[in-house]
Amino acid sequence: MIDNPFYSHEFHGDYELISIGKLDLEEGGSIPDCHLAVATFGTLNDAKDNAIFVSTWYSGTHQIWRDVYIGPDHALNPEKYFIVVIDQIGSGLSTSPHNADGPNASIAMSKFPKVRIGDDVVAQERLLREHFGIETLQLVTGGSMGAQQTYEWAVRFPDKVLRAAPIAGTAQNTPHDFLYTKALIEAITSDPGWNGGEYTSNADVVDGLTRHAGIWAVMGFSTEFWKQEVWRALEFESKEAFLAGFLEPYFTAMDPNDLLAMAWKWQRGDVARHTGGDLAAALDRITAKTFVLPINEDMFFPVRDHVAEQELIKGSELRVIDDVLGHLGLFGVAPTYIGQVDQHLKDLLDTKV
Amino acid sequence: MIDNPFYSHEFHGDYELISIGKLDLEEGGSIPDCHLAVATFGTLNDAKDNAIFVSTWYSGTHQIWRDVYIGPDHALNPEKYFIVVIDQIGSGLSTSPHNADGPNASIAMSKFPKVRIGDDVVAQERLLREHFGIETLQLVTGGSMGAQQTYEWAVRFPDKVLRAAPIAGTAQNTPHDFLYTKALIEAITSDPGWNGGEYTSNADVVDGLTRHAGIWAVMGFSTEFWKQEVWRALEFESKEAFLAGFLEPYFTAMDPNDLLAMAWKWQRGDVARHTGGDLAAALDRITAKTFVLPINEDMFFPVRDHVAEQELIKGSELRVIDDVLGHLGLFGVAPTYIGQVDQHLKDLLDTKV
């Protein structure tokens, strides 16, 4: 258990910690008392059929969804829908290596078990059903690792997911993505301060976390983002100032083991685990109306990787988002970004299923 | 001075070490006795007007040019041309941090001065003129950092360069490339065994060199290289075996300080240093007939960065090489690669100037 002030209501606003009890894991072992951080927007109707579920990406939480994607002016409209965002296991808000204590003390820090995308989705489904009584979802969406979770939902629980909108992420993680994530992992674990996962503060690992931010700079944004100096729109005066003032503090505030737990999970996202490795068969299970939303400048979830999967999903549509930021366009920094997402999600929600 | 058997005739075949004497450097300081490793192919004619000059890329030497690009069946035909390949300063064969001794002992290892692309080209021009009596070049070519040097030649010595063919590299390094190289540098310097540049063997830095290879895996090859498992053509059974059997030993054999010297140079390649930062003015100095040869799947020297520069060069042509390997297509592994390069270089050499 590490005290890290970043994972708090001060930085993440309103959310509720809800226990779903013991969670047995695909890789073996369990989380004795799995807590999920849950943020809701809007009101669940009496029929309990107006729910939308959102899952989170690597390093992200419900906060960015609240600030950028959800609101009365957005497709994710809390005046119409009951929107539930659940922070993934390892996010630092839900049960994670750095915050495991009490009944979870046995899995703290380096002892945290391997958690898969499938474990997340099982936990999320249980929470939605047992805590809210939700059995069907009008829409499941998420970006990056949230897209991996969206696909996992649509394949694992096809009867519960009416519509799906994976953004900038794939159903089966690619080998290139695996290697990219490996480089991120090694940037952290190579820091002697990481100490096999038994540091006493994330500050012990600041060098590794800073290098990790540096690799994100190379792959998270597009080559054109840097060439066009798009960071000037964020009122930085140089790329070095942008790194030192934005990307580095973003990651150095976080917990190394939590990032590593998510990275391991990201590397192994794969819906074909349900069908003996047959990706086409897995995606053919999907009955949700699906819009696949890549970002055209994404360096590591490129459009063509989305197309290859979208073509295997019955009745699906490819909707490409134009954003020079690349993958981290997900942050919604470009003024033209969220309007595109809203239009696609609105079209999807307006589609009768 | 480090004894590293990789930098030897055993691994690099025939080459001659030629001293050009003291080389004063753009960043200040000097190399007291600058040696350049030179490999030649063919015979210089009496008029001394059949010479082609080739410069080398980061981590590469004349070896790959000899093995892949030069021969009677190639555009770089030693039966017709006198082809000179000079290994760049810091390459490990020419004067470099790890091999500085004798009169260069004062600049060994961590004391090695900063060397720029311009210093290389000044050194190369001096050697060609003083040692071989060459005053004009039918063609200057090179890949990656060799492309940076090709542009530097064409801008600095326009009267000497009749034709230029930069392959997979730019005249002005991009900010994205700078950040990519920064990540490579940090992978090495973060290894405690690097010890500020004062290690006793490259083996002390094997962890950092291995991480450095891992980042090359992400950017050096394309996403499709990994997805299509192109490494199977090289008779590896898994991507892990390819890393462990090819990319990691390739880099761990090398000297860390030598790689760092080249990386620093790569980051700062910029012909606009000749024209007060005005790239268009610098490229407008070029009188060589120029073919710009990007590789279509290059992750860090993307085609559009080449196009932006090619459009500023009078009478130039864009010739895009199709290769799923991406940047490291330069190794000539794909059977379809060298035929494309040969055709473009042949067309260029056949162009009257």
Coordinates of N, CA and C in Angstrom, one line a residue, chain B residues 151-313:
Chain B
Y151 N 22.2 15.1 -48.3 CA 21.7 16.4 -48.4 C 22.8 17.5 -48.1
E152 N 23.5 17.2 -47.0 CA 24.6 18.1 -46.6 C 25.6 18.3 -47.7
W153 N 26.0 17.2 -48.3 CA 26.9 17.3 -49.5 C 26.3 18.2 -50.6
A154 N 25.1 18.0 -50.9 CA 24.5 18.7 -52.1 C 24.3 20.2 -51.8
V155 N 24.1 20.5 -50.5 CA 23.9 21.9 -50.1 C 25.2 22.6 -49.9
R156 N 26.2 21.9 -49.3 CA 27.5 22.5 -48.9 C 28.4 22.6 -50.1
F157 N 28.4 21.6 -50.9 CA 29.3 21.5 -52.1 C 28.5 21.3 -53.4
P158 N 27.6 22.3 -53.7 CA 26.8 22.0 -54.9 C 27.6 21.8 -56.2
D159 N 28.7 22.4 -56.3 CA 29.5 22.3 -57.5 C 30.1 20.9 -57.7
K160 N 30.2 20.2 -56.6 CA 30.9 18.9 -56.6 C 29.9 17.7 -56.8
V161 N 28.7 18.0 -56.6 CA 27.7 16.9 -56.6 C 26.8 17.0 -57.8
L162 N 27.0 16.0 -58.8 CA 26.2 16.1 -60.0 C 24.8 15.5 -59.8
R163 N 24.7 14.4 -59.0 CA 23.5 13.8 -58.7 C 23.4 13.4 -57.2
A164 N 22.2 13.4 -56.7 CA 22.0 13.1 -55.3 C 20.8 12.2 -55.1
A165 N 21.0 11.2 -54.2 CA 19.9 10.2 -54.0 C 19.8 9.9 -52.5
P166 N 19.2 10.8 -51.8 CA 18.9 10.5 -50.3 C 17.8 9.4 -50.2
I167 N 18.1 8.4 -49.4 CA 17.2 7.3 -49.2 C 16.7 7.3 -47.8
A168 N 15.4 7.4 -47.6 CA 14.8 7.2 -46.2 C 15.5 8.1 -45.2
G169 N 15.5 9.4 -45.5 CA 16.1 10.4 -44.6 C 15.8 11.8 -45.0
T170 N 15.9 12.7 -44.1 CA 15.5 14.1 -44.5 C 16.7 15.1 -44.4
A171 N 16.5 16.2 -45.0 CA 17.6 17.3 -45.0 C 17.6 18.0 -43.7
Q172 N 16.4 18.1 -43.1 CA 16.3 18.7 -41.8 C 15.6 17.7 -40.9
N173 N 16.2 17.4 -39.8 CA 15.6 16.3 -39.0 C 14.3 16.9 -38.3
T174 N 13.4 16.0 -38.2 CA 12.1 16.4 -37.7 C 12.0 16.4 -36.2
P175 N 11.1 17.1 -35.5 CA 11.0 17.0 -34.1 C 10.7 15.6 -33.6
H176 N 9.8 14.9 -34.4 CA 9.5 13.5 -34.0 C 10.7 12.6 -34.0
D177 N 11.5 12.8 -35.0 CA 12.7 12.0 -35.1 C 13.7 12.4 -33.9
F178 N 13.7 13.6 -33.5 CA 14.5 14.0 -32.4 C 14.0 13.3 -31.1
L179 N 12.7 13.2 -30.9 CA 12.2 12.5 -29.8 C 12.4 11.0 -29.8
Y180 N 12.3 10.5 -31.0 CA 12.6 9.0 -31.2 C 14.0 8.7 -30.8
T181 N 14.9 9.6 -31.3 CA 16.3 9.4 -31.0 C 16.6 9.6 -29.5
K182 N 15.9 10.5 -28.9 CA 16.0 10.8 -27.5 C 15.7 9.5 -26.7
A183 N 14.6 8.8 -27.1 CA 14.3 7.6 -26.4 C 15.3 6.5 -26.6
L184 N 16.0 6.5 -27.8 CA 17.1 5.5 -28.0 C 18.2 5.8 -27.1
I185 N 18.6 7.1 -27.0 CA 19.7 7.6 -26.2 C 19.4 7.2 -24.7
E186 N 18.2 7.5 -24.2 CA 17.9 7.3 -22.8 C 17.9 5.8 -22.5
A187 N 17.6 4.9 -23.5 CA 17.6 3.5 -23.2 C 19.0 3.1 -22.8
I188 N 20.0 3.7 -23.4 CA 21.4 3.4 -23.2 C 21.9 4.1 -21.9
T189 N 21.7 5.4 -21.8 CA 22.3 6.1 -20.7 C 21.7 5.8 -19.4
S190 N 20.4 5.2 -19.4 CA 19.8 4.9 -18.1 C 20.4 3.6 -17.5
D191 N 21.2 2.9 -18.3 CA 21.8 1.7 -17.8 C 22.9 2.1 -16.8
P192 N 22.8 1.7 -15.5 CA 23.9 2.1 -14.6 C 25.3 1.6 -15.1
G193 N 25.3 0.5 -15.9 CA 26.6 0.1 -16.5 C 27.2 1.0 -17.4
W194 N 26.4 2.0 -18.0 CA 27.0 3.0 -18.9 C 28.0 3.9 -18.2
N195 N 27.6 4.2 -16.9 CA 28.5 4.9 -16.0 C 29.0 6.2 -16.6
G196 N 28.1 7.0 -17.1 CA 28.5 8.3 -17.7 C 29.5 8.2 -18.9
G197 N 29.5 7.0 -19.5 CA 30.3 6.8 -20.7 C 31.7 6.2 -20.3
E198 N 31.9 5.9 -19.1 CA 33.2 5.3 -18.7 C 33.1 3.9 -18.2
Y199 N 32.4 3.1 -19.1 CA 32.4 1.6 -18.8 C 33.7 1.0 -19.3
T200 N 33.9 -0.3 -19.0 CA 35.1 -1.0 -19.4 C 34.9 -1.9 -20.6
S201 N 33.6 -2.2 -20.9 CA 33.2 -3.1 -22.0 C 31.8 -2.8 -22.4
N202 N 31.5 -3.0 -23.7 CA 30.1 -2.8 -24.1 C 29.2 -3.8 -23.4
A203 N 29.7 -4.9 -22.9 CA 28.9 -5.9 -22.2 C 28.4 -5.3 -20.9
D204 N 29.1 -4.3 -20.3 CA 28.6 -3.6 -19.1 C 27.2 -3.0 -19.4
V205 N 26.9 -2.7 -20.6 CA 25.7 -1.9 -21.0 C 24.7 -2.8 -21.8
V206 N 24.8 -4.1 -21.6 CA 24.0 -5.0 -22.4 C 22.5 -4.7 -22.2
D207 N 22.1 -4.4 -20.9 CA 20.7 -4.2 -20.7 C 20.2 -2.9 -21.4
G208 N 21.0 -1.9 -21.4 CA 20.6 -0.7 -22.1 C 20.6 -0.9 -23.6
L209 N 21.6 -1.6 -24.1 CA 21.6 -1.8 -25.5 C 20.5 -2.7 -26.0
T210 N 20.0 -3.6 -25.1 CA 18.9 -4.5 -25.4 C 17.6 -3.7 -25.4
R211 N 17.4 -2.8 -24.5 CA 16.2 -1.9 -24.5 C 16.2 -1.1 -25.8
H212 N 17.4 -0.6 -26.1 CA 17.6 0.2 -27.3 C 17.1 -0.6 -28.5
A213 N 17.5 -1.9 -28.6 CA 17.1 -2.7 -29.7 C 15.5 -2.9 -29.6
G214 N 15.0 -2.9 -28.5 CA 13.5 -3.1 -28.3 C 12.8 -1.9 -28.8
I215 N 13.3 -0.7 -28.7 CA 12.7 0.5 -29.2 C 12.8 0.6 -30.8
W216 N 14.0 0.1 -31.2 CA 14.1 -0.1 -32.7 C 13.1 -1.0 -33.3
A217 N 12.8 -2.0 -32.5 CA 11.7 -3.0 -33.0 C 10.4 -2.3 -33.2
V218 N 10.1 -1.3 -32.4 CA 8.8 -0.6 -32.5 C 8.8 0.3 -33.7
M219 N 9.9 1.0 -33.9 CA 9.9 2.1 -34.9 C 10.7 1.7 -36.2
G220 N 11.6 0.8 -36.1 CA 12.4 0.5 -37.2 C 11.7 -0.3 -38.3
F221 N 10.8 -1.2 -37.8 CA 10.0 -1.9 -38.7 C 8.5 -1.4 -38.7
S222 N 7.8 -1.7 -39.7 CA 6.4 -1.2 -39.7 C 5.5 -2.1 -38.9
T223 N 4.3 -1.5 -38.6 CA 3.3 -2.3 -37.9 C 2.9 -3.6 -38.7
E224 N 2.9 -3.5 -40.0 CA 2.6 -4.6 -40.9 C 3.7 -5.6 -40.9
F225 N 4.9 -5.2 -40.8 CA 6.0 -6.2 -40.7 C 5.7 -7.2 -39.6
W226 N 5.3 -6.7 -38.5 CA 5.0 -7.6 -37.3 C 3.7 -8.3 -37.5
K227 N 2.7 -7.6 -38.1 CA 1.4 -8.3 -38.2 C 1.5 -9.4 -39.3
Q228 N 2.3 -9.2 -40.3 CA 2.4 -10.2 -41.4 C 3.5 -11.3 -41.0
E229 N 4.1 -11.0 -39.9 CA 5.2 -12.0 -39.5 C 6.3 -12.2 -40.5
V230 N 6.7 -11.0 -41.1 CA 7.7 -11.1 -42.2 C 9.0 -11.7 -41.7
W231 N 9.2 -11.7 -40.4 CA 10.4 -12.3 -39.8 C 10.5 -13.8 -40.1
R232 N 9.4 -14.4 -40.4 CA 9.4 -15.8 -40.8 C 10.3 -16.1 -42.0
A233 N 10.3 -15.1 -42.9 CA 11.1 -15.2 -44.1 C 12.6 -15.3 -43.8
L234 N 13.0 -14.8 -42.6 CA 14.3 -14.9 -42.1 C 14.6 -16.1 -41.3
E235 N 13.6 -17.0 -41.3 CA 13.7 -18.3 -40.7 C 13.7 -18.3 -39.2
F236 N 13.0 -17.3 -38.6 CA 12.8 -17.3 -37.2 C 11.4 -17.9 -36.9
E237 N 11.2 -18.4 -35.7 CA 9.9 -19.1 -35.4 C 8.9 -18.2 -34.6
S238 N 9.4 -17.1 -34.1 CA 8.6 -16.2 -33.3 C 9.2 -14.8 -33.3
K239 N 8.4 -13.8 -33.0 CA 9.0 -12.5 -32.9 C 10.0 -12.4 -31.8
E240 N 9.8 -13.2 -30.7 CA 10.8 -13.2 -29.7 C 12.1 -13.8 -30.1
A241 N 12.0 -14.8 -30.9 CA 13.3 -15.4 -31.5 C 13.9 -14.5 -32.4
F242 N 13.1 -13.7 -33.2 CA 13.7 -12.7 -34.1 C 14.5 -11.6 -33.4
L243 N 13.8 -11.2 -32.3 CA 14.5 -10.1 -31.4 C 15.8 -10.7 -30.9
A244 N 15.7 -11.9 -30.3 CA 16.8 -12.5 -29.5 C 17.9 -12.9 -30.5
G245 N 17.5 -13.3 -31.7 CA 18.5 -13.8 -32.7 C 19.0 -12.9 -33.7
F246 N 18.3 -11.7 -33.8 CA 18.7 -10.8 -34.9 C 18.9 -9.4 -34.3
L247 N 17.8 -8.7 -33.8 CA 17.9 -7.3 -33.5 C 18.7 -7.0 -32.3
E248 N 18.6 -7.9 -31.3 CA 19.3 -7.6 -30.0 C 20.8 -7.9 -30.2
P249 N 21.2 -9.0 -30.8 CA 22.7 -9.2 -31.0 C 23.3 -8.2 -31.9
Y250 N 22.5 -7.7 -32.9 CA 23.0 -6.7 -33.8 C 23.5 -5.5 -33.0
F251 N 22.6 -5.0 -32.1 CA 23.0 -3.8 -31.3 C 23.9 -4.1 -30.1
T252 N 23.7 -5.2 -29.4 CA 24.5 -5.4 -28.2 C 26.0 -5.6 -28.6
A253 N 26.3 -6.0 -29.8 CA 27.7 -6.1 -30.2 C 28.4 -4.7 -30.3
M254 N 27.6 -3.7 -30.4 CA 28.1 -2.4 -30.7 C 28.6 -1.6 -29.4
D255 N 29.2 -0.5 -29.7 CA 29.7 0.3 -28.6 C 28.7 1.4 -28.2
P256 N 28.3 1.5 -26.9 CA 27.3 2.4 -26.5 C 27.7 3.9 -26.8
N257 N 28.9 4.3 -26.5 CA 29.3 5.7 -26.8 C 29.3 6.0 -28.3
D258 N 29.7 5.0 -29.1 CA 29.7 5.2 -30.5 C 28.2 5.5 -31.0
L259 N 27.3 4.6 -30.5 CA 25.9 4.8 -30.9 C 25.4 6.2 -30.4
L260 N 25.8 6.6 -29.2 CA 25.4 7.9 -28.7 C 25.9 9.1 -29.5
A261 N 27.2 8.9 -29.9 CA 27.8 10.0 -30.8 C 27.0 10.1 -32.1
M262 N 26.6 9.0 -32.7 CA 25.9 9.1 -33.9 C 24.4 9.6 -33.7
A263 N 23.8 9.2 -32.5 CA 22.5 9.6 -32.2 C 22.4 11.1 -32.1
W264 N 23.4 11.7 -31.4 CA 23.4 13.1 -31.1 C 23.5 13.8 -32.5
K265 N 24.3 13.3 -33.4 CA 24.5 13.9 -34.7 C 23.2 13.8 -35.5
W266 N 22.6 12.6 -35.5 CA 21.3 12.4 -36.2 C 20.3 13.4 -35.8
Q267 N 20.2 13.6 -34.5 CA 19.2 14.5 -33.9 C 19.2 15.9 -34.5
R268 N 20.4 16.3 -34.9 CA 20.7 17.7 -35.3 C 21.0 17.9 -36.8
G269 N 20.8 16.9 -37.6 CA 21.0 17.1 -39.0 C 20.1 18.1 -39.6
D270 N 20.7 19.1 -40.2 CA 19.9 20.3 -40.7 C 20.6 21.1 -41.7
V271 N 20.3 21.0 -42.9 CA 21.0 21.8 -43.9 C 20.7 23.3 -43.8
A272 N 19.6 23.6 -43.1 CA 19.3 25.1 -43.0 C 20.2 25.8 -42.1
R273 N 21.2 25.1 -41.5 CA 22.3 25.8 -40.7 C 23.1 26.6 -41.7
H274 N 23.0 26.3 -43.0 CA 23.8 27.1 -44.0 C 23.1 28.4 -44.3
T275 N 21.9 28.5 -44.0 CA 21.1 29.7 -44.5 C 20.2 30.3 -43.4
G276 N 20.8 30.3 -42.2 CA 20.1 31.0 -41.1 C 18.8 30.4 -40.7
G277 N 18.6 29.1 -41.0 CA 17.4 28.5 -40.6 C 16.4 28.4 -41.7
D278 N 16.7 28.9 -42.8 CA 15.7 28.9 -44.0 C 15.9 27.6 -44.8
L279 N 15.0 26.7 -44.6 CA 15.2 25.4 -45.2 C 15.0 25.5 -46.8
A280 N 14.0 26.3 -47.2 CA 13.8 26.5 -48.6 C 15.0 27.1 -49.3
A281 N 15.7 28.0 -48.7 CA 16.9 28.7 -49.2 C 18.0 27.7 -49.3
A282 N 18.1 26.8 -48.3 CA 19.2 25.8 -48.3 C 19.0 24.8 -49.4
L283 N 17.8 24.3 -49.5 CA 17.5 23.3 -50.6 C 17.6 23.9 -52.0
D284 N 17.4 25.2 -52.0 CA 17.5 25.9 -53.3 C 18.9 26.0 -53.8
R285 N 19.8 25.8 -52.9 CA 21.3 25.8 -53.3 C 21.6 24.6 -54.1
I286 N 20.8 23.5 -54.0 CA 21.2 22.2 -54.6 C 21.1 22.4 -56.1
T287 N 22.2 22.0 -56.8 CA 22.2 22.0 -58.3 C 22.2 20.5 -58.8
A288 N 22.5 19.6 -57.9 CA 22.5 18.2 -58.3 C 21.1 17.8 -58.8
K289 N 21.1 16.9 -59.8 CA 19.9 16.2 -60.1 C 19.5 15.3 -59.0
T290 N 18.4 15.5 -58.4 CA 18.1 14.8 -57.1 C 16.9 13.9 -57.2
F291 N 17.0 12.6 -56.8 CA 15.9 11.7 -56.6 C 15.8 11.5 -55.1
V292 N 14.6 11.8 -54.6 CA 14.3 11.5 -53.2 C 13.6 10.2 -53.1
L293 N 14.2 9.3 -52.2 CA 13.7 7.9 -52.2 C 13.2 7.5 -50.8
P294 N 12.0 7.9 -50.4 CA 11.5 7.4 -49.1 C 11.0 5.9 -49.2
I295 N 10.8 5.3 -48.1 CA 10.3 3.9 -48.0 C 8.8 4.1 -47.5
N296 N 7.9 3.5 -48.3 CA 6.5 3.9 -48.0 C 6.0 3.5 -46.6
E297 N 6.6 2.5 -46.0 CA 6.2 2.0 -44.6 C 7.1 2.6 -43.5
D298 N 7.9 3.5 -43.8 CA 8.8 4.1 -42.8 C 8.0 4.8 -41.7
M299 N 8.3 4.4 -40.4 CA 7.5 4.9 -39.3 C 8.1 6.3 -38.8
F300 N 9.4 6.6 -39.0 CA 9.9 7.8 -38.5 C 10.5 8.7 -39.5
F301 N 10.8 8.2 -40.7 CA 11.0 9.1 -41.9 C 9.9 8.9 -42.9
P302 N 8.7 9.4 -42.5 CA 7.5 9.1 -43.4 C 7.6 9.8 -44.7
V303 N 6.9 9.3 -45.7 CA 7.0 9.8 -47.0 C 6.7 11.3 -47.1
R304 N 5.7 11.7 -46.3 CA 5.3 13.1 -46.4 C 6.4 14.1 -46.0
D305 N 7.2 13.6 -45.1 CA 8.4 14.5 -44.7 C 9.4 14.6 -45.8
H306 N 9.5 13.6 -46.6 CA 10.4 13.6 -47.8 C 9.7 14.6 -48.9
V307 N 8.4 14.4 -49.0 CA 7.7 15.2 -50.1 C 7.9 16.7 -49.8
A308 N 7.8 17.1 -48.6 CA 7.8 18.5 -48.2 C 9.2 19.1 -48.6
E309 N 10.2 18.3 -48.5 CA 11.6 18.7 -48.9 C 11.8 18.6 -50.4
Q310 N 11.4 17.5 -51.0 CA 11.6 17.3 -52.4 C 11.0 18.4 -53.2
E311 N 9.8 18.9 -52.8 CA 9.2 20.0 -53.5 C 10.0 21.3 -53.5
L312 N 11.0 21.4 -52.6 CA 11.8 22.6 -52.6 C 13.1 22.4 -53.4
I313 N 13.3 21.3 -54.0 CA 14.5 21.0 -54.8 C 14.3 21.1 -56.3

